[in-house]
PDB file of C-alpha atoms in Angstrom:
ATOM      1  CA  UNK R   1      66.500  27.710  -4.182  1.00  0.00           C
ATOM      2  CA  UNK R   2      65.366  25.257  -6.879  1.00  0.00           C
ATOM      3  CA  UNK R   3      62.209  23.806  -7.204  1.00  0.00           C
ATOM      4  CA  UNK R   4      61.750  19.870  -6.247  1.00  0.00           C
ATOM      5  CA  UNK R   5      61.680  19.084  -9.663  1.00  0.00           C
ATOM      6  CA  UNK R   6      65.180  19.690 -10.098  1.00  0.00           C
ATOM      7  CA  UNK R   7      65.999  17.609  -7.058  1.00  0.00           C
ATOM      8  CA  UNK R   8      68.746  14.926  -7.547  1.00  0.00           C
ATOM      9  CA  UNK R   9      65.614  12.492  -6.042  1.00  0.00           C
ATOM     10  CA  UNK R  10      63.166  13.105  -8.733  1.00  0.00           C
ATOM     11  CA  UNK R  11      66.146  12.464 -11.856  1.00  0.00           C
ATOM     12  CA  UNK R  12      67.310   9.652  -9.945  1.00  0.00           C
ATOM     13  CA  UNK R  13      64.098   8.275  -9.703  1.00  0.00           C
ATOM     14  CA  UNK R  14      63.168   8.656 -13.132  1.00  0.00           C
ATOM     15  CA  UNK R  15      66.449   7.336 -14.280  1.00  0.00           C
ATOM     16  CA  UNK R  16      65.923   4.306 -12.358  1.00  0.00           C
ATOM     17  CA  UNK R  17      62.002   3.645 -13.322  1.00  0.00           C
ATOM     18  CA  UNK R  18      63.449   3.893 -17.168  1.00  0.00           C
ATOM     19  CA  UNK R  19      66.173   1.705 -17.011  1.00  0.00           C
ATOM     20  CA  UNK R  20      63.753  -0.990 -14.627  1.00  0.00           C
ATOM     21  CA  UNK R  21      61.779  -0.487 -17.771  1.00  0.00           C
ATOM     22  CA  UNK R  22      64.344  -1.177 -20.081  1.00  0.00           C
ATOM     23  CA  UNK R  23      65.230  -4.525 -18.751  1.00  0.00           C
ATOM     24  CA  UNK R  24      61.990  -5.447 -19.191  1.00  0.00           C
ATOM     25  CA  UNK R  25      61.403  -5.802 -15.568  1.00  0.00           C
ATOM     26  CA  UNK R  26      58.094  -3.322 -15.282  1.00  0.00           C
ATOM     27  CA  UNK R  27      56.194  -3.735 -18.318  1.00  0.00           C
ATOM     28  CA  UNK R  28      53.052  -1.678 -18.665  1.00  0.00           C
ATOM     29  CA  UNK R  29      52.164  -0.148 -14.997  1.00  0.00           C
ATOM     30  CA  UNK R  30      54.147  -3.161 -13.497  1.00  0.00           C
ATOM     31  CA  UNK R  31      56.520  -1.858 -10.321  1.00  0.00           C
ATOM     32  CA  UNK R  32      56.679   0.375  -7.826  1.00  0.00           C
ATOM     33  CA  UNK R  33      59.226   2.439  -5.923  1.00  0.00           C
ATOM     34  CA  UNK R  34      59.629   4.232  -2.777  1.00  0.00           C
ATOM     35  CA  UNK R  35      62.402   6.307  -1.755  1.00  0.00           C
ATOM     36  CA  UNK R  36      62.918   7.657   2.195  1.00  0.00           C
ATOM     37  CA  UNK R  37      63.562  11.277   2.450  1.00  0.00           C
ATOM     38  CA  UNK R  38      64.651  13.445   5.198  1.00  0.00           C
ATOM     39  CA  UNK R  39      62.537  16.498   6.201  1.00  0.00           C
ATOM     40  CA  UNK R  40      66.438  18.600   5.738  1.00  0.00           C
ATOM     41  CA  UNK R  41      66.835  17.037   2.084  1.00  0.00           C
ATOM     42  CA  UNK R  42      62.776  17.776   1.160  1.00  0.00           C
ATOM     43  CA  UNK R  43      63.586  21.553   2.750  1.00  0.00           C
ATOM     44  CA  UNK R  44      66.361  22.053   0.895  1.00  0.00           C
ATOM     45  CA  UNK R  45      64.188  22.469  -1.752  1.00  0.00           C
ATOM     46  CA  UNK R  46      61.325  24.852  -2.937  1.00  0.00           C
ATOM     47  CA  UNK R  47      57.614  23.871  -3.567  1.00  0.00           C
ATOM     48  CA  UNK R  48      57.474  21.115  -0.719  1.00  0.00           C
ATOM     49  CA  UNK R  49      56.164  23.483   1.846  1.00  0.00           C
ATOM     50  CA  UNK R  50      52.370  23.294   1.722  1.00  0.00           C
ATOM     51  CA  UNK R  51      49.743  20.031   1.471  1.00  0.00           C
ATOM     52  CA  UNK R  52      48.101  20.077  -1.986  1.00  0.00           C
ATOM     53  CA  UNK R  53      46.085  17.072  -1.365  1.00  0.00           C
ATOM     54  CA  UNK R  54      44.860  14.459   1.818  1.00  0.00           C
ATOM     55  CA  UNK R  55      45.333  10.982   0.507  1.00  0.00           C
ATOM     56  CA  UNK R  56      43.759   8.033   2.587  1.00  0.00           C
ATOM     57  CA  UNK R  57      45.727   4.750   2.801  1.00  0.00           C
ATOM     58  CA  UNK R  58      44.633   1.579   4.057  1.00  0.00           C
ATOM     59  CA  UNK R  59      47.322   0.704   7.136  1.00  0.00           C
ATOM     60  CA  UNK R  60      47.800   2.302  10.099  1.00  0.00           C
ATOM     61  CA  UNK R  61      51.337   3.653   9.203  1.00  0.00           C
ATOM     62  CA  UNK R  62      51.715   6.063  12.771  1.00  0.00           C
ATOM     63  CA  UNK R  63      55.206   4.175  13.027  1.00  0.00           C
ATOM     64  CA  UNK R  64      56.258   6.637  10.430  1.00  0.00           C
ATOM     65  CA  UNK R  65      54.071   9.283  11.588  1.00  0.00           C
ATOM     66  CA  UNK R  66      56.023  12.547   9.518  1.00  0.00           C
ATOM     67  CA  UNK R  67      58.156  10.924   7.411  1.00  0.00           C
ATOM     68  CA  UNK R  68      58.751  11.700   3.765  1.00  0.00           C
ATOM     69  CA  UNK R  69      58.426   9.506   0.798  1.00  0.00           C
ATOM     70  CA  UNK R  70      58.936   9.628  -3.025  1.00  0.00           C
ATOM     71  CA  UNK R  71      56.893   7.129  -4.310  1.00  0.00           C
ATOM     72  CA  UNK R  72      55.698   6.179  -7.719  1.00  0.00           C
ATOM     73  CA  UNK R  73      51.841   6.361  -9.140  1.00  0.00           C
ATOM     74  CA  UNK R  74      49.465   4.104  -9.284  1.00  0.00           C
ATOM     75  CA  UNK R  75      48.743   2.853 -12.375  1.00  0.00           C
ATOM     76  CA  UNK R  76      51.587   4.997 -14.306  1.00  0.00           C
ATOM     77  CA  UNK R  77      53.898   3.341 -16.631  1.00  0.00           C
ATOM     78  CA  UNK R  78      57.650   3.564 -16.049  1.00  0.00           C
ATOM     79  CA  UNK R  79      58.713   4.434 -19.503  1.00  0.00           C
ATOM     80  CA  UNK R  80      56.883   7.705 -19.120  1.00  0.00           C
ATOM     81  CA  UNK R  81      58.166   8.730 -15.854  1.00  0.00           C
ATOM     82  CA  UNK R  82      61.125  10.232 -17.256  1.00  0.00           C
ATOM     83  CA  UNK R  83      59.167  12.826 -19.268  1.00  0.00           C
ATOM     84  CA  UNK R  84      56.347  13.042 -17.059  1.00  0.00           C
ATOM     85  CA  UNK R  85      58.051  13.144 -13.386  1.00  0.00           C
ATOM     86  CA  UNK R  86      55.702  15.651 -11.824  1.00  0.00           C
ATOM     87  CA  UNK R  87      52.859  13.487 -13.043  1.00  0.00           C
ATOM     88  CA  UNK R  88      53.735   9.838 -12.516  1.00  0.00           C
ATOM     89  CA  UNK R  89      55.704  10.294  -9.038  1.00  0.00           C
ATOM     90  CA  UNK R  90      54.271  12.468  -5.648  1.00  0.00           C
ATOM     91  CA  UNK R  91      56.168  13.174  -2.507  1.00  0.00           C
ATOM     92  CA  UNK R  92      54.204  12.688   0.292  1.00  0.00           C
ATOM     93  CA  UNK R  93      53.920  12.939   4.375  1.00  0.00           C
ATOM     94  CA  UNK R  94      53.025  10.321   6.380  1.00  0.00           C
ATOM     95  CA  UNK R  95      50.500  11.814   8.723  1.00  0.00           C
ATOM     96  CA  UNK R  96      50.377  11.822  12.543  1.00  0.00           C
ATOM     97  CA  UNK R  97      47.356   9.588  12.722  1.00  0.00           C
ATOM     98  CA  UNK R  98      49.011   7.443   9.985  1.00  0.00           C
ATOM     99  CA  UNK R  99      45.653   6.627   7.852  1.00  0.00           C
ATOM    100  CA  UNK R 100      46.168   8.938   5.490  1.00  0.00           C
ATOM    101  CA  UNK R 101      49.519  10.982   3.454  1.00  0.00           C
ATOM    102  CA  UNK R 102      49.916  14.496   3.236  1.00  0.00           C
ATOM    103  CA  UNK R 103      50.654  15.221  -0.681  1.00  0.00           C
ATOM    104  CA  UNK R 104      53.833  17.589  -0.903  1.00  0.00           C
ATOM    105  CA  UNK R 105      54.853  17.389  -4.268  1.00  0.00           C
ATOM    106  CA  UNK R 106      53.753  15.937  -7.741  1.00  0.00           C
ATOM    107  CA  UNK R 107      50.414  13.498  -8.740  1.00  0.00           C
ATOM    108  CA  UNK R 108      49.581  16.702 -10.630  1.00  0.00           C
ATOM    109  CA  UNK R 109      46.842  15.031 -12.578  1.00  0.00           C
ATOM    110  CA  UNK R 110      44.927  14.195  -9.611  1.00  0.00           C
ATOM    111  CA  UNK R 111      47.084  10.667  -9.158  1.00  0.00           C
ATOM    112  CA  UNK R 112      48.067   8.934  -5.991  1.00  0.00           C
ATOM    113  CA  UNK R 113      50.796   6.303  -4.771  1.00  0.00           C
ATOM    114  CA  UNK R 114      51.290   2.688  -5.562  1.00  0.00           C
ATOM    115  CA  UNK R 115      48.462   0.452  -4.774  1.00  0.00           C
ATOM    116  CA  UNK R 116      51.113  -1.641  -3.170  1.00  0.00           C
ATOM    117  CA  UNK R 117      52.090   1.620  -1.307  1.00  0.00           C
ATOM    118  CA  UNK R 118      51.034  -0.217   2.432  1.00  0.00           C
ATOM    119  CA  UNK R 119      53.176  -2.644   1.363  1.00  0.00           C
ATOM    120  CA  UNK R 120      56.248  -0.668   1.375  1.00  0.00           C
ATOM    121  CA  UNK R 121      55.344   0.578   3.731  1.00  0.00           C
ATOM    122  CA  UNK R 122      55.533  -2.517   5.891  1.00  0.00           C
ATOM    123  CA  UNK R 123      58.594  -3.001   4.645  1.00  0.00           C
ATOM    124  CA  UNK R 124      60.223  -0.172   5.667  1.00  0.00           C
ATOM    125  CA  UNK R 125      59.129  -0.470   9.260  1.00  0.00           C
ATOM    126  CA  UNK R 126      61.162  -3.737   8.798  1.00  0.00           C
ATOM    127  CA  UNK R 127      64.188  -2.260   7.108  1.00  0.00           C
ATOM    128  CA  UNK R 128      64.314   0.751   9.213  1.00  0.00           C
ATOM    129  CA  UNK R 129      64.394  -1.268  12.675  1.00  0.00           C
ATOM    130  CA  UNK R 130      67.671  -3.346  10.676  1.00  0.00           C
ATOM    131  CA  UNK R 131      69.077  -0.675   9.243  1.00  0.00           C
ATOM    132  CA  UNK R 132      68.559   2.938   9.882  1.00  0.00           C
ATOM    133  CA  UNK R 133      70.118   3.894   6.550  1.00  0.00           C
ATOM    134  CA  UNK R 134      67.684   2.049   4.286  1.00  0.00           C
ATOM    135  CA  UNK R 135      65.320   4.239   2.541  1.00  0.00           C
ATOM    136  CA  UNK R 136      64.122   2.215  -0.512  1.00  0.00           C
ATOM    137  CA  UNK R 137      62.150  -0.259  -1.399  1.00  0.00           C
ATOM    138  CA  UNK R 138      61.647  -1.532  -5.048  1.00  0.00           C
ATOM    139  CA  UNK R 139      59.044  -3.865  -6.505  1.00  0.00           C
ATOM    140  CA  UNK R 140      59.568  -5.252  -9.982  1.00  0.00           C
ATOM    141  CA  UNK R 141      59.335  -8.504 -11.964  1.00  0.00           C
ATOM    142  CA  UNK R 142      62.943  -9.822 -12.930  1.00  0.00           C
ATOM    143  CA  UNK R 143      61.718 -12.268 -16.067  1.00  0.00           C
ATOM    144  CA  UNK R 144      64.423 -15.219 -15.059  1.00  0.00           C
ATOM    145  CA  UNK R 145      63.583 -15.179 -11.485  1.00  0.00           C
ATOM    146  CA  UNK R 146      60.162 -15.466 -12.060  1.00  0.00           C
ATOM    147  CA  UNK R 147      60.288 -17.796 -14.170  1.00  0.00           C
ATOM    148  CA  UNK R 148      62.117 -20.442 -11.612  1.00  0.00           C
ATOM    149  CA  UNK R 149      59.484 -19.911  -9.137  1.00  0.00           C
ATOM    150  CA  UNK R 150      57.449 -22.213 -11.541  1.00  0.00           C
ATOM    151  CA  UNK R 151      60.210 -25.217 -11.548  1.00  0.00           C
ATOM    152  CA  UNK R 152      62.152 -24.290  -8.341  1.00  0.00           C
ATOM    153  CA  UNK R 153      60.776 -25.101  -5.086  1.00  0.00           C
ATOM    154  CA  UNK R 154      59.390 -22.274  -3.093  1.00  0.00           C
ATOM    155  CA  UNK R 155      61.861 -22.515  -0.529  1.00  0.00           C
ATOM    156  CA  UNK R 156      64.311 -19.524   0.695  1.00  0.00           C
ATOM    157  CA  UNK R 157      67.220 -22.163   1.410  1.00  0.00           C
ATOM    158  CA  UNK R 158      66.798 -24.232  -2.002  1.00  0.00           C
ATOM    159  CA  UNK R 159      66.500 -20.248  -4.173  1.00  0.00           C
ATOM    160  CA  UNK R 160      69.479 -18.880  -2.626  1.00  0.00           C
ATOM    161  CA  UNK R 161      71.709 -21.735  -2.465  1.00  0.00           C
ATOM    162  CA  UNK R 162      70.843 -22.313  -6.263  1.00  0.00           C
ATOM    163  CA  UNK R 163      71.365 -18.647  -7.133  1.00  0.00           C
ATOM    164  CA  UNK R 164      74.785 -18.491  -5.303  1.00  0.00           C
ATOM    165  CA  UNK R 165      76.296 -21.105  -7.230  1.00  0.00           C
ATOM    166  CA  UNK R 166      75.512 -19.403 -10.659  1.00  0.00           C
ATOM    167  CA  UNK R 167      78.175 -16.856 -10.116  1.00  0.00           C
ATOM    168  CA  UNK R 168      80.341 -15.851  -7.026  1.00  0.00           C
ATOM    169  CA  UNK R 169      79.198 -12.394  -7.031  1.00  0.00           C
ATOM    170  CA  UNK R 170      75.785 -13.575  -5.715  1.00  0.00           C
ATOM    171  CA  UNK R 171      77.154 -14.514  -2.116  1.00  0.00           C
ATOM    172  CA  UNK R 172      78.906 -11.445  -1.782  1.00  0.00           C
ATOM    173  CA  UNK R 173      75.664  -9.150  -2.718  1.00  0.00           C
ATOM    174  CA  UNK R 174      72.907 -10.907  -0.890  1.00  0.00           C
ATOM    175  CA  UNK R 175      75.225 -13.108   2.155  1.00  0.00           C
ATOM    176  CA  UNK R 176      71.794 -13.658   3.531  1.00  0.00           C
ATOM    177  CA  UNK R 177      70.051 -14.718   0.965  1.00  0.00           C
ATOM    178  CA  UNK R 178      66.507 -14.499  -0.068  1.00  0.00           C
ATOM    179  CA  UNK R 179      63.556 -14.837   1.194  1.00  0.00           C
ATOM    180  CA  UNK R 180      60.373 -16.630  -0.511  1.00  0.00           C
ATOM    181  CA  UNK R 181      57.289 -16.514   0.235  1.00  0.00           C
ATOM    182  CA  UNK R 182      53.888 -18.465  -0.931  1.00  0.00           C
ATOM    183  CA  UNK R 183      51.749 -17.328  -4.263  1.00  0.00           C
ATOM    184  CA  UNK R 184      49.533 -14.155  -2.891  1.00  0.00           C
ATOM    185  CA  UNK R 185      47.243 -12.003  -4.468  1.00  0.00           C
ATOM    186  CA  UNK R 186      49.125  -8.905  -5.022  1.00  0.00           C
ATOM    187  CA  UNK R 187      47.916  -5.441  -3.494  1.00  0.00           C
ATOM    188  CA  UNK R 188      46.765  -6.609  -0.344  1.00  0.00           C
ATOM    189  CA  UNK R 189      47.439  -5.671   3.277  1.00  0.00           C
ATOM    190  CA  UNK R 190      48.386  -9.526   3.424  1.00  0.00           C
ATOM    191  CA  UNK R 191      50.921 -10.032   1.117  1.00  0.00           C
ATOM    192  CA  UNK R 192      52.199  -6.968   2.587  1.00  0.00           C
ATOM    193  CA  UNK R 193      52.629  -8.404   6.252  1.00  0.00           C
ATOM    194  CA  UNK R 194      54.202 -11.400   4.942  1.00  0.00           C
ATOM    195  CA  UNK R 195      56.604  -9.697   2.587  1.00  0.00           C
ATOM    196  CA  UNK R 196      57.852  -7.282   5.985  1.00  0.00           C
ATOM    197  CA  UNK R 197      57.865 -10.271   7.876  1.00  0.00           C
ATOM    198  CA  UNK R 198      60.391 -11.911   5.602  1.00  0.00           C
ATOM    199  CA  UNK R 199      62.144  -8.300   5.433  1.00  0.00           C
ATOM    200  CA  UNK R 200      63.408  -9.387   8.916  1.00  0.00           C
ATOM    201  CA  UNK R 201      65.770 -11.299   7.935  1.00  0.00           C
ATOM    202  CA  UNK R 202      66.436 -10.711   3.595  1.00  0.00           C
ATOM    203  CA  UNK R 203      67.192  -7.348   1.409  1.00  0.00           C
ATOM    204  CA  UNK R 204      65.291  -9.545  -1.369  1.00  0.00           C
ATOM    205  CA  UNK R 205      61.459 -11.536  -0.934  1.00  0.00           C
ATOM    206  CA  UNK R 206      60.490 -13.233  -3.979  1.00  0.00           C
ATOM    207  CA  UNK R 207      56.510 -13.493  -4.624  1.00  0.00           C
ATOM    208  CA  UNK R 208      55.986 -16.485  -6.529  1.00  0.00           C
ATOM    209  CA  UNK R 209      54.903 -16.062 -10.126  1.00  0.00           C
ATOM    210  CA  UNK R 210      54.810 -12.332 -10.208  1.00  0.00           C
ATOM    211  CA  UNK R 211      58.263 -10.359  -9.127  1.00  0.00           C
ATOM    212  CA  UNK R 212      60.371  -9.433  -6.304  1.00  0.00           C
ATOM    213  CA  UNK R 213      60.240  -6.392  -3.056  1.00  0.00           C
ATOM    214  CA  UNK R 214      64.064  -5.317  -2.559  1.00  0.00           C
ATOM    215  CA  UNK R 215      65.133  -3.216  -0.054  1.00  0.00           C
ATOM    216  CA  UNK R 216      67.980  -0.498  -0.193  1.00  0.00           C
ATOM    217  CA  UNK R 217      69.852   2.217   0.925  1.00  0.00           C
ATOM    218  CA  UNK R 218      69.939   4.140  -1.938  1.00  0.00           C
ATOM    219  CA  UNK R 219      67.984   3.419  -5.482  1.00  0.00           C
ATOM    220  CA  UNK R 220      71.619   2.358  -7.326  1.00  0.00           C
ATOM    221  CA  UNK R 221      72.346  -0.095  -4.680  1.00  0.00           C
ATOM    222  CA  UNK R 222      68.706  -1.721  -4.555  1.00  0.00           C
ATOM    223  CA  UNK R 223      68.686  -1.680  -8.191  1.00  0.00           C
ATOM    224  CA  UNK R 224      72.118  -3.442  -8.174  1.00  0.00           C
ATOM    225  CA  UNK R 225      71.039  -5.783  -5.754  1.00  0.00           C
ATOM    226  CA  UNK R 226      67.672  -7.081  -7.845  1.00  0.00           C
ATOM    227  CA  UNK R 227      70.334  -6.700 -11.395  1.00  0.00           C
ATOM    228  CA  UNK R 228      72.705  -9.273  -9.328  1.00  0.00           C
ATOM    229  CA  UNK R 229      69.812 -11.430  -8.606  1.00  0.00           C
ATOM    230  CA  UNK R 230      68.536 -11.498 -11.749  1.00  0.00           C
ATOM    231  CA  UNK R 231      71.783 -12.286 -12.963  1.00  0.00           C
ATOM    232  CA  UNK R 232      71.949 -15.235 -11.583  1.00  0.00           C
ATOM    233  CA  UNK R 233      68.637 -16.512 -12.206  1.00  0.00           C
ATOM    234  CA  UNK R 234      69.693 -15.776 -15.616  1.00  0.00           C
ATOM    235  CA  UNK R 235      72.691 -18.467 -15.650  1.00  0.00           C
ATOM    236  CA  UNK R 236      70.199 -20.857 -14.274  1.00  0.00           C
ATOM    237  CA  UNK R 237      67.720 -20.632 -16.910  1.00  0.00           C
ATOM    238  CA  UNK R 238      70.657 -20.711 -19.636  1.00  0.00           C
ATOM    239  CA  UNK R 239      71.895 -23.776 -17.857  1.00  0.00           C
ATOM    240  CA  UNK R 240      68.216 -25.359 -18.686  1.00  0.00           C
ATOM    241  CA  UNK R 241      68.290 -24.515 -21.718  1.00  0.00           C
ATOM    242  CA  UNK R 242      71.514 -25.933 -22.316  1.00  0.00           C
ATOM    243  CA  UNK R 243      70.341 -29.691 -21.025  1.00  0.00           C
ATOM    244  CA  UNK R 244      70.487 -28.904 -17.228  1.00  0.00           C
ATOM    245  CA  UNK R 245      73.709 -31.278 -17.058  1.00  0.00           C
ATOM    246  CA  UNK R 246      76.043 -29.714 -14.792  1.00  0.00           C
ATOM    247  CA  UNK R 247      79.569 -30.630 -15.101  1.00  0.00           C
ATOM    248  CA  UNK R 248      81.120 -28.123 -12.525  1.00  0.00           C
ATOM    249  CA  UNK R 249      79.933 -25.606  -9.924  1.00  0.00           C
ATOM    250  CA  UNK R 250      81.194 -23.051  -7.232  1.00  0.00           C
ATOM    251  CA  UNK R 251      81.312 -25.404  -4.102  1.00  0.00           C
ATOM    252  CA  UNK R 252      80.519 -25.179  -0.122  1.00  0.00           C
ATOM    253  CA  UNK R 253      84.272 -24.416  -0.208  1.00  0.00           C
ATOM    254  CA  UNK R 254      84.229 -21.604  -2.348  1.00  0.00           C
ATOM    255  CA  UNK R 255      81.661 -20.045  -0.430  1.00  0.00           C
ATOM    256  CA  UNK R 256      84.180 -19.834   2.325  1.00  0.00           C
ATOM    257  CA  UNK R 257      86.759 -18.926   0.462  1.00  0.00           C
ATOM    258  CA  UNK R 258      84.408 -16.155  -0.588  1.00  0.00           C
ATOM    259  CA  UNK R 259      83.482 -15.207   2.821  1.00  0.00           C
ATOM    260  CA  UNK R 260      86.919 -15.061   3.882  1.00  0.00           C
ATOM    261  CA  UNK R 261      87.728 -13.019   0.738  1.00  0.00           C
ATOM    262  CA  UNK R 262      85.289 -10.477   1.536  1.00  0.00           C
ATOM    263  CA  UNK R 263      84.534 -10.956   5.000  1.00  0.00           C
ATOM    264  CA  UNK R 264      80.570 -11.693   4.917  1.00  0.00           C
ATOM    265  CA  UNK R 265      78.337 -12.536   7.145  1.00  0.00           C
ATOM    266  CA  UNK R 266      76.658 -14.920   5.322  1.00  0.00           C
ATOM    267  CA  UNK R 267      73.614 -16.690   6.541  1.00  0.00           C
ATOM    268  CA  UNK R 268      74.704 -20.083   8.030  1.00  0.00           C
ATOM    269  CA  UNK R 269      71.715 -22.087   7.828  1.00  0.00           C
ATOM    270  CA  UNK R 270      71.847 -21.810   4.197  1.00  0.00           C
ATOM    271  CA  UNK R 271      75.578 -22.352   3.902  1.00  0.00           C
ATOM    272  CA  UNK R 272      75.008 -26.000   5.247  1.00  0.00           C
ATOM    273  CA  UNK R 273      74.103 -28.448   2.364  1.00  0.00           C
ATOM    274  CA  UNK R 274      71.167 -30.766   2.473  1.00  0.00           C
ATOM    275  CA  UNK R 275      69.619 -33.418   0.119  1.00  0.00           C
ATOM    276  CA  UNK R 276      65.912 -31.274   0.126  1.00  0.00           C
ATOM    277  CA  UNK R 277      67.832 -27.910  -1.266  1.00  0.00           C
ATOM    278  CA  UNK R 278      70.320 -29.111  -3.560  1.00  0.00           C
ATOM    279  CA  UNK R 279      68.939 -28.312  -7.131  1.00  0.00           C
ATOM    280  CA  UNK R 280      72.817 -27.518  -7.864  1.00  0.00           C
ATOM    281  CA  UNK R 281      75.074 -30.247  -6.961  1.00  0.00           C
TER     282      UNK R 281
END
């Protein structure tokens, strides 16, 4: 039996923490990542079977009272986590009473999850009661989209009707859009609640000024999902800096015909124009 460290979760982690830090979307110890595992995929493995460490954590996460996670450290940068998995990344157990995690696997310097780790958390409570197959949930700070929350309006409707008509791939990744919410300090139990309470209803929650929480069911599809995102913000901000004057777009028609195309089920409030939301004519 091979050791965790060997575990297709651990290289796929560290594969994805180095290329979020190659596109310049976790800078320093910027980001965070949390990945859902089953107690038959953390078994199927050697060196998971005993707690190394008791870790408090400041939610009451009982909801997920035995559940696995690989989650990233706090303060560990991303570009090391490839050479350093077993330092920079921990498996843990959420514990019956939920206040605290049970440490499985890796913070081998003494380290512990995320500070933004009841966060996730929240999130997947959220996720899991849409979708019983997602099992990640990625924080990061996509430069373009960031960047618009300082000239865009921080509405959901007027963000994902703009980011749809940069490119026609954006409907058919994220049909329900995305989900903003106000400027909040980071790391708090607060932001936290409001960031599961947009999870609801969007894969994607934009925090104004400071990065995105996207929500997965695997790390390449929740990394795809923020890349497409990020894509499009990326058209916008060319579009700015080509004079803003747009000549042509994909129209309320072409959404359909994209629907149709790829039979979404896009969200419908947002697929109805109004004067407040459209930055895009």
């Amino acid at each position: 039996m091979k050791d965790f460290i060997e575990s297709p979760y651990v290289r796929d982690m560290a594969k994805t923490t180095n290329n979020l830090y190659r596109h310049g979307w976790d800078e320093r110890n910027g980001g965070n990542v949390s990945l859902r595992l089953t107690k038959e995929e953390v078994e199927a493995f050697s060196g998971t079977d005993k707690v190394l460490r008791e870790i408090p954590i400041k939610f009451d996460a009982s909801e997920l009272a035995g559940k696995y996670y690989l989650v990233t450290g706090t303060g560990r940068y991303f570009k090391n986590m490839i050479d350093y998995p077993e330092r920079d990344m921990g498996l843990v157990r959420i514990s019956d009473a939920g206040n605290r995690v049970d440490l499985m696997w890796g913070f081998n310097d003494g380290g512990e999850p995320t500070s933004e780790f009841p966060a996730h958390l929240m999130s997947h409570i959220e996720r899991l009661k849409q979708n019983p197959n997602q099992r990640v949930i990625m924080h990061c700070h996509p430069t373009n989209l960031v960047a618009m929350t300082f000239t865009v309006p921080l509405s959901s409707k007027r963000f994902s009707r703009t980011l749809w008509k940069m490119h026609p791939e954006s409907i058919v990744v994220f049909p329900e859009g995305i989900g903003v919410i106000p400027y909040m300090c980071p790391g708090t139990n607060e932001i936290g609640e409001k960031t599961a309470a947009k999870m609801r209803d969007f894969r994607v929650v934009v925090w104004p000024h400071h990065g995105v929480f996207a929500a997965g069911d695997s790390l390449d599809e929740t990394y795809g999902l923020v890349e497409t995102v990020e894509k499009s913000a990326l058209i916008y901000t060319t579009i700015q800096q080509q004079g803003g004057v747009i000549l042509q777009s994909i129209t309320d028609k072409d959404f359909r015909d994209l629907i149709k195309r790829f039979d979404l089920k896009p969200n419908e409030e947002f697929l109805t124009p109004d004067a407040a939301t459209e930055l895009v004519k």
